Short mmCIF file of C-alpha atoms and ligand atoms in Angstrom, two decimals:
data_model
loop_
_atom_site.label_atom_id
_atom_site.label_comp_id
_atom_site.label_asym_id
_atom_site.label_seq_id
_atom_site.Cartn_x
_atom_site.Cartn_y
_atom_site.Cartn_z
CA UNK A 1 105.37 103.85 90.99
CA UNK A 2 103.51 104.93 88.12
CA UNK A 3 101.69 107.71 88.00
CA UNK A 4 97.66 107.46 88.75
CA UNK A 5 96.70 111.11 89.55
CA UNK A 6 95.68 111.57 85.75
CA UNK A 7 92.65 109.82 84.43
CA UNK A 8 92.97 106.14 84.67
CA UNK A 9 94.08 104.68 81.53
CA UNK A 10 92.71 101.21 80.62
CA UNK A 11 96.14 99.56 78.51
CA UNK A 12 97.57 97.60 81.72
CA UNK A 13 101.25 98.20 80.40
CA UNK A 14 100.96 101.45 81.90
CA UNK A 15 101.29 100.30 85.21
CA UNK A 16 104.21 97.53 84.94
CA UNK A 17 107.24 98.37 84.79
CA UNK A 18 108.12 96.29 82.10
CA UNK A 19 105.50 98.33 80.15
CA UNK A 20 103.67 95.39 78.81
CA UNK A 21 100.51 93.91 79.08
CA UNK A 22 97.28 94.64 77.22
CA UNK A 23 93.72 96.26 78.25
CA UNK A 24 91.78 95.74 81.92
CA UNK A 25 88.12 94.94 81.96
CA UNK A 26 87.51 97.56 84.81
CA UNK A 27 90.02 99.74 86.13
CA UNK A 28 89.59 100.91 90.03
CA UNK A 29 91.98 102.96 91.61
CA UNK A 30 91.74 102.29 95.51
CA UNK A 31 93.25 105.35 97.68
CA UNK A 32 91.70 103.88 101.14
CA UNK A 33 91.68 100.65 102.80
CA UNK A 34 87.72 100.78 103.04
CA UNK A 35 87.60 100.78 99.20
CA UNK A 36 90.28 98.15 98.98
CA UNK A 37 88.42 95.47 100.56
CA UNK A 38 84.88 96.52 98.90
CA UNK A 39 86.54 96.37 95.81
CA UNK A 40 87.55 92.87 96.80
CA UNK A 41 84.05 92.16 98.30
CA UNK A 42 82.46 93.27 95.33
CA UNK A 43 84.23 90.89 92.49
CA UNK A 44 84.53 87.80 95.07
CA UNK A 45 80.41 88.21 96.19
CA UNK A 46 79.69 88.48 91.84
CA UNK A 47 82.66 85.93 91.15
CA UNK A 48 84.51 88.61 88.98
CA UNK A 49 88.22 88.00 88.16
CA UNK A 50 90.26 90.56 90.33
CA UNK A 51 93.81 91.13 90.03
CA UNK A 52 95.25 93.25 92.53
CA UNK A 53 98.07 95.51 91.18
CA UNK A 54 99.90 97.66 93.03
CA UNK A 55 103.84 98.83 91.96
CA UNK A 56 103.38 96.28 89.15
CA UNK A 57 107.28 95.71 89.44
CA UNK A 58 106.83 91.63 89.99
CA UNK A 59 103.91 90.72 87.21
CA UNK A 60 103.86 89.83 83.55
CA UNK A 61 100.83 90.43 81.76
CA UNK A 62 99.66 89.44 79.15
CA UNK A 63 99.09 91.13 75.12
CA UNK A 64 95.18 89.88 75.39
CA UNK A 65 95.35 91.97 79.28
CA UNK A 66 92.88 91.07 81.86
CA UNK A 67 89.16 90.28 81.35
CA UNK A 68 88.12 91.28 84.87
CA UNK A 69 88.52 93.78 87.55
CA UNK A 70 92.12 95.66 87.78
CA UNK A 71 92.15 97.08 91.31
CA UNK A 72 95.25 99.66 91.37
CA UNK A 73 96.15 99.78 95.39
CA UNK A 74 97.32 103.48 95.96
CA UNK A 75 96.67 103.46 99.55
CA UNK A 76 98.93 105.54 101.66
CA UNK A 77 100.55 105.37 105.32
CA UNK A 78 103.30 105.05 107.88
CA UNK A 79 102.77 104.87 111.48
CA UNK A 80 104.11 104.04 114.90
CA UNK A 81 101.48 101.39 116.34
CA UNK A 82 104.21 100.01 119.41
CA UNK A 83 107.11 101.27 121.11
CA UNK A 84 109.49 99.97 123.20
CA UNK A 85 113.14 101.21 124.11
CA UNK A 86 114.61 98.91 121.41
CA UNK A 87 111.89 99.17 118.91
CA UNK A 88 109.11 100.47 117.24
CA UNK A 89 106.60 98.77 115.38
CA UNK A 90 105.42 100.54 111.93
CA UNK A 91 101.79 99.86 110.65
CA UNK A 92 102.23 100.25 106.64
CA UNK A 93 99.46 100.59 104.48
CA UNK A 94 100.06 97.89 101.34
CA UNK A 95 100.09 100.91 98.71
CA UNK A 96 103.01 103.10 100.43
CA UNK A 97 105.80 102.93 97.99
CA UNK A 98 108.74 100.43 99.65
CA UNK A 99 111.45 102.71 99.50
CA UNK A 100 109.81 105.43 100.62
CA UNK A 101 109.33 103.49 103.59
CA UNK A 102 113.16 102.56 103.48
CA UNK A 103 114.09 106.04 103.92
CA UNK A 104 111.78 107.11 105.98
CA UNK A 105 113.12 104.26 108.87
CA UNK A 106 116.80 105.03 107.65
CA UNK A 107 115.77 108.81 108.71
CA UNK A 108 114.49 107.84 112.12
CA UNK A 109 116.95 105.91 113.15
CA UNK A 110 114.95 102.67 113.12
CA UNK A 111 117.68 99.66 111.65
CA UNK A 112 116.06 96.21 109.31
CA UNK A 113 115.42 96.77 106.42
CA UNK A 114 118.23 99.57 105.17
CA UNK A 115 119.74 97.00 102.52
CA UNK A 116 116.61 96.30 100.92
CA UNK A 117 116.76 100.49 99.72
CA UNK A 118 115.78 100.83 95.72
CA UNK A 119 113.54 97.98 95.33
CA UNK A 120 110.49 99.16 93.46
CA UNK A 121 107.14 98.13 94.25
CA UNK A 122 104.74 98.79 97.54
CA UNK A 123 105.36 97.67 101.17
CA UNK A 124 101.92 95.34 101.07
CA UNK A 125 103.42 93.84 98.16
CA UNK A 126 106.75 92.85 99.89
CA UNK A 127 105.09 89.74 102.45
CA UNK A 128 103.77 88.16 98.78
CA UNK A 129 107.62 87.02 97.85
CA UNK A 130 109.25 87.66 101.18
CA UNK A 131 111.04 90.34 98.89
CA UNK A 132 115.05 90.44 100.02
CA UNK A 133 118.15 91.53 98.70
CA UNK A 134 121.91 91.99 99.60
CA UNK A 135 121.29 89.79 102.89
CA UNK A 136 118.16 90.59 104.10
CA UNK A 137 114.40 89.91 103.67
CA UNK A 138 111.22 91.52 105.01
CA UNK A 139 110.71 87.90 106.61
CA UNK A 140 112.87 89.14 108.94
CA UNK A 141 111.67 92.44 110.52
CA UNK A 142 107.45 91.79 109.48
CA UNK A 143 105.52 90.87 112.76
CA UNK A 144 102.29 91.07 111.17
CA UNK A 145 100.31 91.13 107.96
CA UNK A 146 96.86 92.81 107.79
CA UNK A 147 94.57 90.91 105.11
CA UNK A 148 91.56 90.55 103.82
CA UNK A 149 90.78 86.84 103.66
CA UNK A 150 88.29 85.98 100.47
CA UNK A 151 87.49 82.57 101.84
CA UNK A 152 86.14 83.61 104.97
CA UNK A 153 84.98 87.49 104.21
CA UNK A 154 87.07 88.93 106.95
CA UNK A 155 89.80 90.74 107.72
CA UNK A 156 92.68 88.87 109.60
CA UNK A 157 95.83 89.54 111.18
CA UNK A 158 98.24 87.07 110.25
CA UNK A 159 101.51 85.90 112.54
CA UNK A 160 104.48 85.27 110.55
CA UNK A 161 104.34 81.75 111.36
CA UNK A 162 100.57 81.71 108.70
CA UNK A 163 102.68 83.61 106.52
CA UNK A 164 105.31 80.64 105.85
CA UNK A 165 107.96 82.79 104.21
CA UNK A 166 110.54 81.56 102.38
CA UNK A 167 112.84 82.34 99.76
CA UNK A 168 110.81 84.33 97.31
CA UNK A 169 107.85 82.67 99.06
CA UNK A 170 104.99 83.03 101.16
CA UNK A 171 101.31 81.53 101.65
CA UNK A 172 100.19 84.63 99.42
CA UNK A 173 102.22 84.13 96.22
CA UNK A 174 100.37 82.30 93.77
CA UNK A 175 97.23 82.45 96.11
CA UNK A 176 94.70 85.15 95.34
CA UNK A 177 92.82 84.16 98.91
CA UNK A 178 94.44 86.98 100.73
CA UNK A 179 94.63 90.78 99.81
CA UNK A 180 97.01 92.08 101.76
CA UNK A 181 95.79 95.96 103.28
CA UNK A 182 98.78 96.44 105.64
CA UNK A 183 102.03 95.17 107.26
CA UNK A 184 103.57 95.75 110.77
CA UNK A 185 107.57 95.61 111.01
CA UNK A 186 109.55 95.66 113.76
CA UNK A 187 112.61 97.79 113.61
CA UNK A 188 115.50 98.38 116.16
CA UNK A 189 116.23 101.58 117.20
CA UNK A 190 119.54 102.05 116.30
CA UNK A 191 121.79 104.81 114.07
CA UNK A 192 123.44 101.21 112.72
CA UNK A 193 122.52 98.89 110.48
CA UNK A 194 121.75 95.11 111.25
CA UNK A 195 125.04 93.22 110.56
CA UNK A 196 125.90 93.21 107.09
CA UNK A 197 125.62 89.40 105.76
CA UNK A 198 126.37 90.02 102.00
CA UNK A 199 129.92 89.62 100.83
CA UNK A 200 129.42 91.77 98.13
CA UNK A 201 127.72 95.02 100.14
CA UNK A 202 130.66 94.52 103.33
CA UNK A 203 133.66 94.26 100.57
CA UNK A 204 132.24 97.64 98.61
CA UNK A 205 131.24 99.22 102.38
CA UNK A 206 135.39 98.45 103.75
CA UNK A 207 133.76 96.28 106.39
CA UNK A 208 133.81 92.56 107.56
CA UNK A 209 130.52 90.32 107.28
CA UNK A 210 128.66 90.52 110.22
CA UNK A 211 129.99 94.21 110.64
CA UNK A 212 127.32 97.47 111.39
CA UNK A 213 127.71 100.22 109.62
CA UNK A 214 126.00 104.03 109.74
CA UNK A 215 122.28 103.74 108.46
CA UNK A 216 122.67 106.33 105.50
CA UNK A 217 126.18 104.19 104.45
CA UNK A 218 124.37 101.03 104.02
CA UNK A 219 121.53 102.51 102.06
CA UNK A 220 123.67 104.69 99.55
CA UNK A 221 125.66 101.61 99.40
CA UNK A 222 123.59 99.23 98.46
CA UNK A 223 121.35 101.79 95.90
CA UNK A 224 124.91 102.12 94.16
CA UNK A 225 125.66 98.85 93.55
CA UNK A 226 121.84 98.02 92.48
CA UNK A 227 122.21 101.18 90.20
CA UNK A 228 124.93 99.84 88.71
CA UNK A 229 123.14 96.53 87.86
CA UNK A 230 119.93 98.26 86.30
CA UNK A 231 118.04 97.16 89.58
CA UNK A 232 116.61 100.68 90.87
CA UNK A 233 114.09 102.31 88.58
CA UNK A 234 114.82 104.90 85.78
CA UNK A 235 112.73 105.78 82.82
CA UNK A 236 114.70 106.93 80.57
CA UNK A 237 117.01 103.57 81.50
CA UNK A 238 115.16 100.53 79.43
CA UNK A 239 117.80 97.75 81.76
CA UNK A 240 115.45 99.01 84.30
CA UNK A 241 112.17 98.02 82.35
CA UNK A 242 111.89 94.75 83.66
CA UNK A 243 110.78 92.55 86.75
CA UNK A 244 113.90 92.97 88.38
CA UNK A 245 115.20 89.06 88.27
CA UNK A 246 112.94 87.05 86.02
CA UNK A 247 114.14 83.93 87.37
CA UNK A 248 114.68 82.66 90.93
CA UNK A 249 118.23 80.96 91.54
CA UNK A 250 117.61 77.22 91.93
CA UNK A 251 118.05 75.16 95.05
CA UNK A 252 118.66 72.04 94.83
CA UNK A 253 119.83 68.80 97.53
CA UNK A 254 123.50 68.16 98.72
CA UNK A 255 122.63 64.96 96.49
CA UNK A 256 121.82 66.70 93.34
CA UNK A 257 124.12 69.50 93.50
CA UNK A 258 126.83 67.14 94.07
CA UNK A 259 125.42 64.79 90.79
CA UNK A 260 125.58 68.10 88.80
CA UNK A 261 129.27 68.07 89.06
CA UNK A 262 129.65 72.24 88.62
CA UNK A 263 132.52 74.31 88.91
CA UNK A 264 130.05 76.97 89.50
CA UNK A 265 129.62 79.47 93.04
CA UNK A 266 127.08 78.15 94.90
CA UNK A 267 125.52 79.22 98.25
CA UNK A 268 125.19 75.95 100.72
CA UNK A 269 121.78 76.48 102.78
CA UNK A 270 121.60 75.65 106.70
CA UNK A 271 118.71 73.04 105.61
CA UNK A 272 121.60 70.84 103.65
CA UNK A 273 119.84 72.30 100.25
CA UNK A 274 122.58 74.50 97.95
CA UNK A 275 121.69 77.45 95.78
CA UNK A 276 123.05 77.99 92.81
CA UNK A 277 123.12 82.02 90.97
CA UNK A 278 120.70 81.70 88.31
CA UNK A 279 122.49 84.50 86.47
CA UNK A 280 125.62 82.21 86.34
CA UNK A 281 124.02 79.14 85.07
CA UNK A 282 122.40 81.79 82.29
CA UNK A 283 125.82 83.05 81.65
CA UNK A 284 127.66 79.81 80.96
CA UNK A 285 124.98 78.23 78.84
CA UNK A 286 125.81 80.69 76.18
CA UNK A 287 123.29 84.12 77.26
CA UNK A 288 125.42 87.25 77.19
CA UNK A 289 124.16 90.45 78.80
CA UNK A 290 122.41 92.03 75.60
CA UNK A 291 121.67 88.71 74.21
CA UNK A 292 118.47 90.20 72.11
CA UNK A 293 114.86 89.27 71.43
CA UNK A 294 112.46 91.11 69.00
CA UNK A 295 112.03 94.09 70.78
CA UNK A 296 113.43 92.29 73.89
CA UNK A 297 116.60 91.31 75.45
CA UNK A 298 118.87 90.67 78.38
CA UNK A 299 120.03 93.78 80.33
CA UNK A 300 123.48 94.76 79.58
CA UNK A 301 123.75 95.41 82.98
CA UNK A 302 122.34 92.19 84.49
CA UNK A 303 122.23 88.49 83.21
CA UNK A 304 118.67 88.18 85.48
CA UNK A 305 116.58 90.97 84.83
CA UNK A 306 115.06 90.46 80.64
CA UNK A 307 113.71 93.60 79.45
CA UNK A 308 111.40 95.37 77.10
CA UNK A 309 113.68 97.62 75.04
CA UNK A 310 110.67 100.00 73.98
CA UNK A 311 109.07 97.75 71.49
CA UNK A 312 108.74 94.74 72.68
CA UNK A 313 105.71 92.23 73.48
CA UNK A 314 104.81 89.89 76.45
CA UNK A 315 104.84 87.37 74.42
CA UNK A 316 108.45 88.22 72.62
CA UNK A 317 109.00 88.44 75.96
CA UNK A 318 108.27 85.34 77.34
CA UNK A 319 109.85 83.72 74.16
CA UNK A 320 113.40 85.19 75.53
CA UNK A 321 112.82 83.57 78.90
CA UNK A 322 111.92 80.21 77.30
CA UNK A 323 115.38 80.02 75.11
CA UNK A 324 117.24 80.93 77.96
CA UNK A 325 115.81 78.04 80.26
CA UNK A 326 115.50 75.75 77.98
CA UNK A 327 118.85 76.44 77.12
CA UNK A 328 120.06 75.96 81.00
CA UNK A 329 118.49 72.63 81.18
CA UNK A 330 120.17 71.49 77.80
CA UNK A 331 123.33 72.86 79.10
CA UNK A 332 123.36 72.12 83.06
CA UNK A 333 120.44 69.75 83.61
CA UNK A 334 118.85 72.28 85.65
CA UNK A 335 115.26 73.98 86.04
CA UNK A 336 115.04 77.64 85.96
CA UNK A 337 111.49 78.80 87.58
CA UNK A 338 110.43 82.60 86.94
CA UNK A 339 110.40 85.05 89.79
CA UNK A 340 107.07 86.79 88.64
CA UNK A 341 103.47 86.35 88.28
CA UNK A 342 102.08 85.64 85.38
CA UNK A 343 99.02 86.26 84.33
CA UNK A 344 97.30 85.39 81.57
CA UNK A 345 99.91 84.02 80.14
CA UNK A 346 102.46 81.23 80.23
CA UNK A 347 106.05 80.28 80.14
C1 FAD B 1 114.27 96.86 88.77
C2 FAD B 1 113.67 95.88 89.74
C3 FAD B 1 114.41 95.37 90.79
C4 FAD B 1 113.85 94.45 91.70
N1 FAD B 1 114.62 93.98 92.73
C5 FAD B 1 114.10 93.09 93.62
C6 FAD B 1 114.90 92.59 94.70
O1 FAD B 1 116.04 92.95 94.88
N2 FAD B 1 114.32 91.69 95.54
C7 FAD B 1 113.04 91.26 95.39
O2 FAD B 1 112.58 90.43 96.21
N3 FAD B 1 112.25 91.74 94.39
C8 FAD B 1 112.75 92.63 93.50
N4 FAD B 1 111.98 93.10 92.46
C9 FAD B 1 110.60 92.61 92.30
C10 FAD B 1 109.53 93.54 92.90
O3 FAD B 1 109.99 94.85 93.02
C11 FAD B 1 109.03 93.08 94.26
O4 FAD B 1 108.53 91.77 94.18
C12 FAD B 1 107.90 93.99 94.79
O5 FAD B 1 107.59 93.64 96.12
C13 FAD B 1 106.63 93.94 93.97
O6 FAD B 1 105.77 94.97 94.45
P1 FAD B 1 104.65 95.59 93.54
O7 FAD B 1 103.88 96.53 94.41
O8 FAD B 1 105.23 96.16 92.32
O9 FAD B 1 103.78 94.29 93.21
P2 FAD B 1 102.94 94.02 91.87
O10 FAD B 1 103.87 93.78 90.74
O11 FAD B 1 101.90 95.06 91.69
O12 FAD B 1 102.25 92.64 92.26
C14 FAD B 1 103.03 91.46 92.36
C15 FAD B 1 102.11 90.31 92.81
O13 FAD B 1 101.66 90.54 94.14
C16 FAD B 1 100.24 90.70 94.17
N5 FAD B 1 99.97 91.81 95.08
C17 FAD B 1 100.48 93.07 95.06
N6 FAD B 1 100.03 93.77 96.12
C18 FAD B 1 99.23 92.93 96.81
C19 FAD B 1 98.48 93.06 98.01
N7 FAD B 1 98.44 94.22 98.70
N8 FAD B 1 97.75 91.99 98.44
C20 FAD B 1 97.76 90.83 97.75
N9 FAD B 1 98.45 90.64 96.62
C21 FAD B 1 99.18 91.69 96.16
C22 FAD B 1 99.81 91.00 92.75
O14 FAD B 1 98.48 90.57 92.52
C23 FAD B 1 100.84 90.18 91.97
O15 FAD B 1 100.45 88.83 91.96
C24 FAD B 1 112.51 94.02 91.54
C25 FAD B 1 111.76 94.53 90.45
C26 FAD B 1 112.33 95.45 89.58
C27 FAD B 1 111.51 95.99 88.43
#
């Protein structure tokens, strides 16, 4: 995450990794959960605009910044709040970096959430858009989310049946009602990981889906592949100066998908919806990797991730990711939806 120990600086696209966005009102930086949630007191009892930023690994700001208060969560934590003989519970403060929390369970011996290794961002951050990857989500192992409710004044802890993940969903996303100040996950205690679902991750691992592999195996693993794809964090890399996946891959009905005629790979969901890869449906409407903005442009590493190549605006940005859907929908019919939050600004 970026780096907060010097002096605060007050240009937002210091703290995204896209390195974009323009100037915050007031800047806090919040290193305890007391502060946190008088921070949030604060600009909900004066009716300030607050935007919570933590990683800044899933936002797009915009050039004109944010006319309100900028609270930067840096709050810090792991520990064990349950144990059984199968499992542990971890309480995680919302500011602990996510794959520092990856390793540290991959150290233990505590198996759920190896295969989400090298995603940027904080662990209160990952409930917002049940964040997943190579077949697994945090929907999966989080057994309770710690958050300060703005409606009510209070702090709650919410089951995951309040939380209503789904794919890169959740009641938080697009809902600035809760602030989230920690998450409890339930791991297994096991040296293996949970059975490998992604066909991609068991084929580069030498193992069948539904296989377990060693801990460590799955994590290097899976932060090769995502290295390879400009999807774990390097400075000096500007594929890697980006949101991860700007868009989400649709899903559509049986109906629709069949109406759409494709000869494209598509992922059939146990709900009789299908999804389709976003990055394919970019691909074949005529969006190369590399396929340039001003200043911007498509990874050359992955069709889904757009990026700032050093001198590029939100707003060149955002002009990218408008060609490029409305070129799906000329080409395929098909709605692409971003991935990210904006903020003050539009697609
Ligand atoms: C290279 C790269 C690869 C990525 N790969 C993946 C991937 O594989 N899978 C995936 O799901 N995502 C991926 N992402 C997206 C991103 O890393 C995740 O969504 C991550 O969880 C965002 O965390 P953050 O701390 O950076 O959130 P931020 O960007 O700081 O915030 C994102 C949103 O959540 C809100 N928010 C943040 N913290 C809190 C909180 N404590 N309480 C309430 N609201 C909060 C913010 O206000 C904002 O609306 C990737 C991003 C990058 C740059």
């Amino acid at each position: 995450m970026p780096d907060v120990t010097a002096a605060p600086q007050t240009v937002l696209s210091a703290y995204t990794t896209l390195r974009l966005g323009g100037p915050a009102g007031i800047l806090t930086v919040a290193t305890e959960t007391d502060q946190v949630v008088a921070t949030v007191r604060n600009a909900t009892e004066e009716g300030r605009p607050l935007l919570v930023l933590a990683g800044g690994s899933n936002v797009v700001i915009g050039d004109a910044g944010f006319d309100g208060t900028v609270l930067l969560l840096r709050t810090r934590g792991i520990r064990v709040v349950e144990e059984r003989e199968d499992s542990v519970v971890l309480r995680v403060a919302a500011g602990e970096p996510w794959d520092d929390l990856v390793a540290y369970a991959v150290e233990k011996g505590l198996s759920g959430i190896e295969c989400l290794s090298g995603i940027p961002g904080s662990a209160g951050a990952t409930p917002i858009q049940n964040v997943g990857a190579y077949g697994q989500e945090v929907a999966h192992t989080i057994v309770a989310v710690h958050a300060y409710d703005r409606e009510t004044r209070t702090l709650r802890v919410m089951p995951p049946a309040e939380c209503a993940f789904a794919y890169r969903a959740s009641v938080f996303k697009h809902n600035d009602r809760y602030v989230v100040v920690e998450v409890d996950f339930r791991l297994a205690r096991s040296a293996e990981s949970a059975p490998i679902r992604y066909a991609e991750l068991a084929r580069n691992l030498g193992v069948e889906a539904g296989d377990r592999v060693p801990l460590q195996q799955a994590r290097d693993t899976v932060r090769k592949l995502r290295e390879q794809k400009g999807m774990v964090l390097d400075a000096d890399d500007r594929d890697t100066w980006s949101v991860g996946s700007f868009f989400t891959n649709p899903v559509v009905s049986a109906a629709e998908w069949a109406g759409l005629g494709l000869d494209a790979p598509h992922w059939p969901g146990d709900d009789g919806t299908v999804k389709i890869p976003a990055a394919w449906l970019i691909e074949h409407a005529g969006f190369p990797k590399g396929f340039a903005g001003d200043g911007v442009s498509i990874s050359t590493k992955h069709t889904l991730a757009l990026t700032n190549r050093g001198t590029g605006t939100t707003e060149a940005l955002l002009g990218l990711a408008r060609t490029v859907r409305d070129g799906v929908r000329a080409c395929f019919g098909v709605e692409l939806h971003p991935e990210p939050v904006l903020i003050n600004c539009a697609l």
